[in-house]
Coordinates of C-alpha atoms in Angstrom, one line a residue:
Chain A
M1 CA 42.6 -14.4 10.9
D2 CA 39.7 -12.1 11.3
E3 CA 41.5 -10.3 12.4
V4 CA 43.9 -9.6 10.2
L5 CA 41.1 -8.9 8.1
D6 CA 39.3 -7.3 9.6
E7 CA 41.7 -4.3 11.5
V8 CA 42.7 -0.8 9.7
V9 CA 45.6 1.4 9.1
P10 CA 46.2 4.3 11.0
T11 CA 45.2 7.6 9.5
E12 CA 48.2 9.7 10.2
D13 CA 50.4 6.5 8.8
L14 CA 48.5 6.1 5.5
K15 CA 48.8 9.8 4.7
K16 CA 53.2 9.6 5.7
Y17 CA 53.8 7.1 3.1
E18 CA 51.4 7.9 0.5
K19 CA 53.2 11.5 1.1
V20 CA 56.5 9.2 0.8
Y21 CA 55.3 7.6 -2.5
H22 CA 53.9 11.0 -4.1
E23 CA 57.0 12.8 -3.8
Q24 CA 58.9 10.0 -5.2
L25 CA 56.9 9.6 -8.1
S26 CA 56.8 13.7 -8.4
S27 CA 60.5 12.8 -8.5
G28 CA 60.2 10.8 -11.7
N29 CA 61.7 7.3 -9.5
I30 CA 60.0 5.5 -7.3
T31 CA 61.5 2.8 -4.8
Q32 CA 60.3 -0.3 -4.7
K33 CA 60.5 -0.6 -1.3
A34 CA 58.3 3.2 -1.1
Q35 CA 55.5 2.1 -3.2
F36 CA 55.2 -2.1 -1.2
E37 CA 55.0 -0.1 1.6
Y38 CA 52.0 2.9 0.3
A39 CA 50.2 -0.1 -0.5
W40 CA 50.1 -2.2 2.2
C41 CA 48.4 0.5 4.1
L42 CA 46.0 1.1 1.4
V43 CA 44.7 -2.0 1.0
R44 CA 44.4 -2.0 5.2
S45 CA 42.6 1.2 4.5
K46 CA 38.7 1.1 4.6
Y47 CA 37.6 2.2 2.4
S48 CA 37.6 0.4 -1.1
G49 CA 38.8 3.0 -3.8
D50 CA 41.8 3.2 -1.9
I51 CA 41.8 -1.0 -1.6
R52 CA 41.4 -1.5 -5.2
K53 CA 44.5 1.8 -5.8
G54 CA 46.8 -0.7 -3.6
L55 CA 46.1 -3.2 -5.1
I56 CA 47.2 -2.2 -8.7
L57 CA 50.2 -1.4 -7.2
L58 CA 50.5 -4.6 -6.2
E59 CA 50.9 -6.3 -9.2
E60 CA 52.8 -3.8 -10.8
L61 CA 54.9 -5.3 -8.1
F62 CA 54.5 -8.9 -8.5
H63 CA 55.8 -7.8 -12.5
T64 CA 58.7 -6.3 -12.1
D65 CA 60.5 -7.2 -8.5
K66 CA 62.2 -10.1 -7.7
E67 CA 61.1 -13.1 -7.4
E68 CA 62.1 -14.0 -3.6
S69 CA 59.1 -10.6 -3.7
K70 CA 56.0 -13.1 -4.9
R71 CA 54.8 -14.2 -1.8
D72 CA 54.5 -10.3 -0.4
Y73 CA 52.7 -10.0 -3.0
L74 CA 50.3 -12.6 -3.0
Y75 CA 48.9 -12.7 0.1
Y76 CA 48.5 -8.7 0.1
L77 CA 47.1 -9.1 -3.2
A78 CA 44.9 -12.3 -1.6
I79 CA 43.9 -10.1 1.3
G80 CA 43.3 -6.6 -0.4
N81 CA 40.9 -8.7 -2.9
A82 CA 38.6 -10.8 0.4
R83 CA 38.9 -6.4 2.3
I84 CA 36.5 -5.8 -0.7
K85 CA 34.5 -8.9 -0.8
E86 CA 36.2 -10.4 -4.0
Y87 CA 36.2 -13.8 -2.4
N88 CA 36.9 -15.2 -5.9
K89 CA 39.9 -13.3 -7.2
A90 CA 41.0 -14.0 -3.7
L91 CA 41.0 -17.4 -3.6
Q92 CA 43.2 -17.5 -7.4
Y93 CA 45.9 -15.2 -5.5
V94 CA 45.7 -17.9 -1.7
R95 CA 46.1 -20.8 -4.5
G96 CA 48.6 -19.1 -6.4
F97 CA 50.8 -18.9 -2.9
L98 CA 50.2 -21.9 -2.1
Q99 CA 50.7 -23.5 -5.2
I100 CA 54.0 -21.7 -3.9
E101 CA 54.9 -22.3 -0.8
P102 CA 52.3 -26.0 0.1
G103 CA 52.7 -25.6 3.7
N104 CA 52.1 -22.3 4.9
H105 CA 49.9 -22.2 7.1
Q106 CA 49.2 -18.4 7.3
V107 CA 48.1 -18.3 3.7
H108 CA 45.6 -21.6 4.6
D109 CA 44.6 -19.6 7.6
L110 CA 43.6 -17.1 5.4
E111 CA 42.0 -19.4 3.0
V112 CA 39.6 -21.2 5.8
V113 CA 38.5 -17.4 6.9
I114 CA 38.1 -16.4 2.8
K115 CA 35.9 -20.0 2.2
R116 CA 33.2 -19.4 5.6
R117 CA 33.0 -14.9 4.7
M118 CA 31.8 -16.7 2.0
E119 CA 30.1 -19.1 2.3
K120 CA 28.6 -16.7 5.9
E121 CA 27.8 -13.9 2.9
G122 CA 26.3 -16.9 0.4
L123 CA 24.2 -18.4 2.6
V124 CA 22.5 -14.8 3.8
G125 CA 21.8 -14.4 -0.3
V126 CA 19.9 -17.4 0.3
A127 CA 18.3 -16.7 3.0
L128 CA 16.9 -13.5 1.1
T129 CA 16.2 -14.8 -2.7
G130 CA 14.3 -17.0 0.0
G131 CA 12.8 -15.0 1.6
I132 CA 10.9 -13.1 -1.4
V133 CA 10.3 -16.6 -2.7
L134 CA 8.1 -17.9 0.3
G135 CA 7.0 -14.1 -0.6
I136 CA 6.0 -14.8 -4.1
A137 CA 3.8 -17.6 -2.4
G138 CA 1.6 -16.7 -0.7
V139 CA 1.4 -13.5 -3.0
V140 CA -0.3 -16.5 -5.6
G141 CA -1.9 -18.4 -2.7
L142 CA -4.0 -15.9 -1.7
A143 CA -4.8 -15.0 -5.9
L144 CA -5.5 -18.8 -5.4
A145 CA -8.1 -18.7 -2.2
L146 CA -9.2 -15.2 -3.6
A147 CA -10.1 -17.4 -7.0
K148 CA -11.2 -20.1 -5.5
K149 CA -13.7 -17.3 -3.8
K150 CA -15.3 -16.4 -6.5
Chain B
M1 CA 29.5 -21.9 34.3
S2 CA 28.9 -20.9 30.0
V3 CA 32.0 -20.3 27.4
G4 CA 30.4 -17.0 25.7
P5 CA 33.0 -15.1 24.0
Y6 CA 33.0 -12.8 26.5
N7 CA 34.6 -14.6 29.5
Y8 CA 36.7 -11.6 30.5
S9 CA 37.5 -9.3 32.2
Y10 CA 40.2 -8.2 30.0
I11 CA 42.2 -7.4 26.5
F12 CA 45.6 -6.8 27.0
K13 CA 47.5 -5.9 23.9
Y14 CA 51.2 -7.6 23.0
I15 CA 53.2 -7.3 20.4
I16 CA 56.6 -10.2 19.7
I17 CA 59.4 -8.6 17.6
G18 CA 63.2 -9.0 17.0
D19 CA 65.3 -10.2 14.3
M20 CA 64.2 -13.0 11.3
G21 CA 64.4 -16.5 12.4
V22 CA 64.8 -15.5 15.5
G23 CA 61.1 -17.7 16.2
K24 CA 58.9 -15.4 17.1
S25 CA 55.7 -16.8 15.4
C26 CA 56.5 -20.0 16.8
L27 CA 56.2 -18.7 19.8
L28 CA 52.9 -18.2 19.0
H29 CA 52.5 -21.2 18.1
Q30 CA 53.4 -23.1 20.9
F31 CA 51.4 -20.7 23.4
T32 CA 47.7 -20.4 21.3
E33 CA 48.2 -24.4 20.7
K34 CA 50.8 -26.1 22.9
K35 CA 52.8 -27.7 19.3
F36 CA 55.3 -26.6 18.1
M37 CA 56.1 -26.0 14.4
S38 CA 58.4 -27.2 13.3
D39 CA 58.2 -26.7 8.9
C40 CA 57.5 -21.8 9.9
P41 CA 57.8 -20.3 6.4
H42 CA 58.9 -16.6 7.4
T43 CA 56.4 -14.2 8.3
I44 CA 54.4 -12.0 6.0
G45 CA 53.2 -8.6 7.5
V46 CA 51.7 -9.5 11.0
E47 CA 49.7 -12.6 12.5
F48 CA 47.7 -12.8 15.0
G49 CA 46.6 -15.0 17.6
T50 CA 44.5 -15.5 21.0
R51 CA 44.0 -17.0 24.3
I52 CA 43.1 -16.9 28.0
I53 CA 44.4 -17.3 31.0
E54 CA 43.9 -16.4 34.6
V55 CA 46.1 -14.3 36.7
S56 CA 44.9 -13.6 40.0
G57 CA 41.8 -14.9 39.0
Q58 CA 40.3 -12.8 36.7
K59 CA 39.6 -13.8 33.4
I60 CA 42.2 -12.3 30.6
K61 CA 42.0 -12.2 27.1
L62 CA 45.4 -11.8 25.2
Q63 CA 45.7 -10.1 22.2
I64 CA 48.8 -10.8 19.9
W65 CA 50.3 -9.6 17.1
D66 CA 53.2 -10.9 15.8
T67 CA 55.3 -9.0 13.6
A68 CA 57.4 -10.4 10.4
G69 CA 61.4 -9.9 11.5
Q70 CA 61.8 -9.5 7.7
E71 CA 64.2 -5.7 7.6
R72 CA 61.3 -5.6 4.6
F73 CA 58.1 -4.7 6.8
R74 CA 60.9 -3.3 10.3
A75 CA 58.7 0.3 9.4
V76 CA 54.9 -0.4 8.6
T77 CA 54.5 -2.7 11.9
R78 CA 56.3 0.2 14.0
S79 CA 51.9 1.0 13.6
Y80 CA 50.9 -2.5 15.5
Y81 CA 53.7 -1.2 18.4
R82 CA 50.6 2.5 18.8
G83 CA 49.1 1.1 22.6
A84 CA 50.5 -2.1 23.3
A85 CA 50.1 -3.4 27.3
G86 CA 52.7 -6.0 25.9
A87 CA 56.0 -6.1 23.9
L88 CA 58.3 -9.6 23.8
M89 CA 61.6 -9.5 21.8
V90 CA 62.5 -11.8 20.6
Y91 CA 67.0 -13.3 19.9
D92 CA 68.7 -16.3 19.0
I93 CA 70.7 -18.2 21.9
T94 CA 72.6 -18.8 18.7
R95 CA 72.7 -14.9 17.0
R96 CA 74.8 -13.0 18.2
S97 CA 73.8 -10.9 15.8
T98 CA 70.1 -11.1 16.7
Y99 CA 71.6 -10.0 20.4
N100 CA 73.0 -7.9 19.2
H101 CA 70.3 -5.6 17.2
L102 CA 68.1 -5.5 20.7
S103 CA 68.5 -1.7 21.3
S104 CA 67.2 -0.6 18.2
W105 CA 64.0 -3.2 18.5
L106 CA 64.5 -1.7 22.7
T107 CA 64.8 1.5 21.4
D108 CA 61.8 1.2 18.2
T109 CA 60.0 -0.5 21.3
R110 CA 60.1 2.5 23.9
N111 CA 60.0 5.4 21.5
L112 CA 56.4 3.7 20.0
T113 CA 54.5 2.3 23.4
N114 CA 54.1 4.0 26.3
P115 CA 56.3 4.1 29.6
S116 CA 54.1 1.7 31.1
T117 CA 54.1 -1.7 29.0
V118 CA 56.0 -4.1 30.2
I119 CA 58.7 -5.3 27.6
F120 CA 60.0 -9.0 28.5
L121 CA 63.1 -10.0 26.2
I122 CA 62.8 -13.4 25.0
G123 CA 66.2 -15.8 23.8
N124 CA 64.8 -18.8 22.3
K125 CA 66.5 -21.3 21.1
C126 CA 67.0 -22.1 24.7
D127 CA 67.2 -26.4 23.9
L128 CA 69.7 -25.6 21.1
N129 CA 72.5 -25.1 24.9
A130 CA 75.6 -26.8 22.6
A131 CA 75.2 -24.0 19.1
R132 CA 74.7 -21.1 22.3
D133 CA 76.4 -17.9 20.6
V134 CA 75.4 -15.0 23.8
T135 CA 75.6 -16.2 27.2
Y136 CA 72.7 -16.1 29.7
E137 CA 74.4 -13.6 32.0
E138 CA 75.0 -10.7 29.8
A139 CA 72.1 -11.1 28.6
K140 CA 71.0 -10.8 32.3
Q141 CA 72.9 -8.4 33.0
F142 CA 71.3 -5.8 29.2
A143 CA 68.1 -7.2 30.6
D144 CA 68.1 -5.7 34.6
E145 CA 70.7 -3.0 32.5
N146 CA 67.2 -2.0 30.6
G147 CA 64.4 -2.8 33.3
L148 CA 63.3 -5.8 30.6
M149 CA 62.3 -8.7 32.3
F150 CA 63.8 -12.4 30.6
V151 CA 64.3 -15.5 30.3
E152 CA 66.0 -18.2 28.4
A153 CA 62.8 -20.5 26.0
S154 CA 61.9 -22.3 23.7
A155 CA 59.1 -23.0 21.0
K156 CA 60.5 -26.5 20.6
S157 CA 60.5 -27.9 23.4
G158 CA 57.3 -25.8 25.5
E159 CA 59.8 -24.0 28.4
N160 CA 59.3 -20.5 29.5
V161 CA 57.2 -20.1 26.9
E162 CA 54.0 -20.8 28.7
E163 CA 56.1 -18.1 32.3
A164 CA 56.8 -15.5 29.3
F165 CA 53.7 -14.8 27.7
L166 CA 52.0 -14.5 32.6
E167 CA 54.0 -12.9 33.2
T168 CA 53.8 -9.8 30.7
A169 CA 50.1 -10.0 31.8
K170 CA 51.0 -10.4 35.2
K171 CA 53.3 -7.4 35.3
I172 CA 50.3 -5.7 33.5
Y173 CA 47.5 -7.2 36.1
Q174 CA 49.8 -5.6 38.1
S175 CA 50.3 -2.3 37.1
I176 CA 46.7 -1.9 36.7
Q177 CA 45.7 -2.9 40.3
D178 CA 49.2 0.0 41.3
G179 CA 46.8 2.3 39.3
R180 CA 49.8 3.6 36.8
L181 CA 47.5 2.1 34.0
D182 CA 45.3 4.6 33.3
L183 CA 43.5 2.0 31.7
N184 CA 41.5 5.3 30.0
A185 CA 44.6 6.6 28.3
A186 CA 44.1 5.8 24.7
E187 CA 46.9 3.7 24.8
S188 CA 47.6 1.7 27.5
G189 CA 46.8 -1.2 25.0
V190 CA 44.9 -2.8 27.9
Q191 CA 40.6 -2.8 27.8
H192 CA 38.3 -3.5 30.9
K193 CA 35.0 -5.9 30.0
P194 CA 32.4 -4.2 32.3
S195 CA 31.3 -7.3 33.8
Q196 CA 33.4 -9.2 36.0
P197 CA 32.7 -12.9 36.8
G198 CA 29.5 -12.8 37.8
G199 CA 28.5 -9.9 35.5
R200 CA 26.7 -11.9 32.9
N201 CA 24.4 -13.4 35.5
T202 CA 24.1 -9.8 37.8
L203 CA 23.2 -7.8 34.5
V204 CA 20.5 -10.5 33.5
N205 CA 19.0 -10.7 36.7
D206 CA 19.4 -6.4 36.9
Q207 CA 17.4 -6.8 34.4
T208 CA 14.4 -9.0 35.5
A209 CA 15.1 -6.5 38.2
S210 CA 13.7 -3.8 36.9
K211 CA 11.2 -5.7 34.9
D212 CA 9.5 -6.8 37.9
S213 CA 9.9 -3.3 38.9
C214 CA 7.9 -1.6 36.4
S215 CA 5.3 -4.5 36.3
C216 CA 4.8 -3.4 39.6

C-alpha cells in the first residue's frame, strides 16, 4: 500500500490528460471522464499544488457524478490528502468510504498505512519537542548550578 | 541468515490486466497471502502486492501492480504497463466476453511494454468447470498463435496460481541469462541488486578489510 501512496505519475501522462481537460474547458463542455482522468493524474503528482488542484476536481465530481462513481472519488480524495500529509482529512474520507463498503480491504489497507504514517511522523514531532524540553532543562540546570556556585 | 529488506538479487515488475470481475485481485491475493478472498469488491485504480520467490537459487522480489478492470480506469492504468517485465493477462473461463476482449488487452500490452516482456495468459475460475464458456483447447490455440504462456487456474482453490507467477519469473530470468533482456534498459522492468547471495557479508568484509589495511 505504501507503494500506491508514494508512486508518482509520469510527466507525459499528466500533460496528456491536462491537455484534454483544458481543451474541453475552453470549449465549455467538460466530460466527467476527462475531469476524472486529469484529477487522478494530479493527485499522483510530486507537487502538492497539483495534488490540491486534483482534490478540488475530485470534490466537484463527488457532488455532481452518479452514486456508483462516488466510491472512486472518496478513495482518491483520501489518497490525495494523505499524500500532502492532511492525514485527518484523509481518514475522514476513508471512514466515509467504509460506511458505504465496510468490508473493502483496499480501503482498510489504506487506513492502516495512513495511521502508521501519522504515528511515525507524530513521534518525530514528540521527539523534537522532547529535545527542546531537554535543551531548556539543560539551560535551567546550568543556571541553577551557576547560582549555587555564587 | 538474516532476512533483511535487501535479501534478494532482482526485482521484477509485473502487471495484472483483464476485464472487470475476472478475478485479478483474487489471484494476487491468493499468490501473496495464500488465501481466497471471497468477497472481493471492484478494485479502484490500482493495487499493489509483493512477494519474494526463488528461481535457480536466486531470490527475486516480485512487485505486482494489479489494475482495475472497469472501463473508466482503462486509459490511466496504461501508465502502469511501462517497464513491466511480466504481464499476467486474465480472463474468466465462464464468461466468453472476457475471452473475446483478450486481443484488445494484448494490443495494449504489446504497444506499451517492450519486446522482452513475458506475457502469461490465465484462464481463471477453472473450479467452475460446469459453467465453462471457453474451452481449454481454443484458449491454448490463441496463446500459441500469439506466443503467450498459458494455464487455466483458480484463485479459489489455488490451482496453478503459484505456477503462473513462478513460470513468468523463470522465463524472465532465462531472458536475462540468455542476454535477451538488457538490464540497463530503462524500461526492462528488472532491477539487479548488487548484493548477490552473501553479498551483504562480502560488503561488510570488504569494509573491515579496507579498515585493516588503513590501520597498517
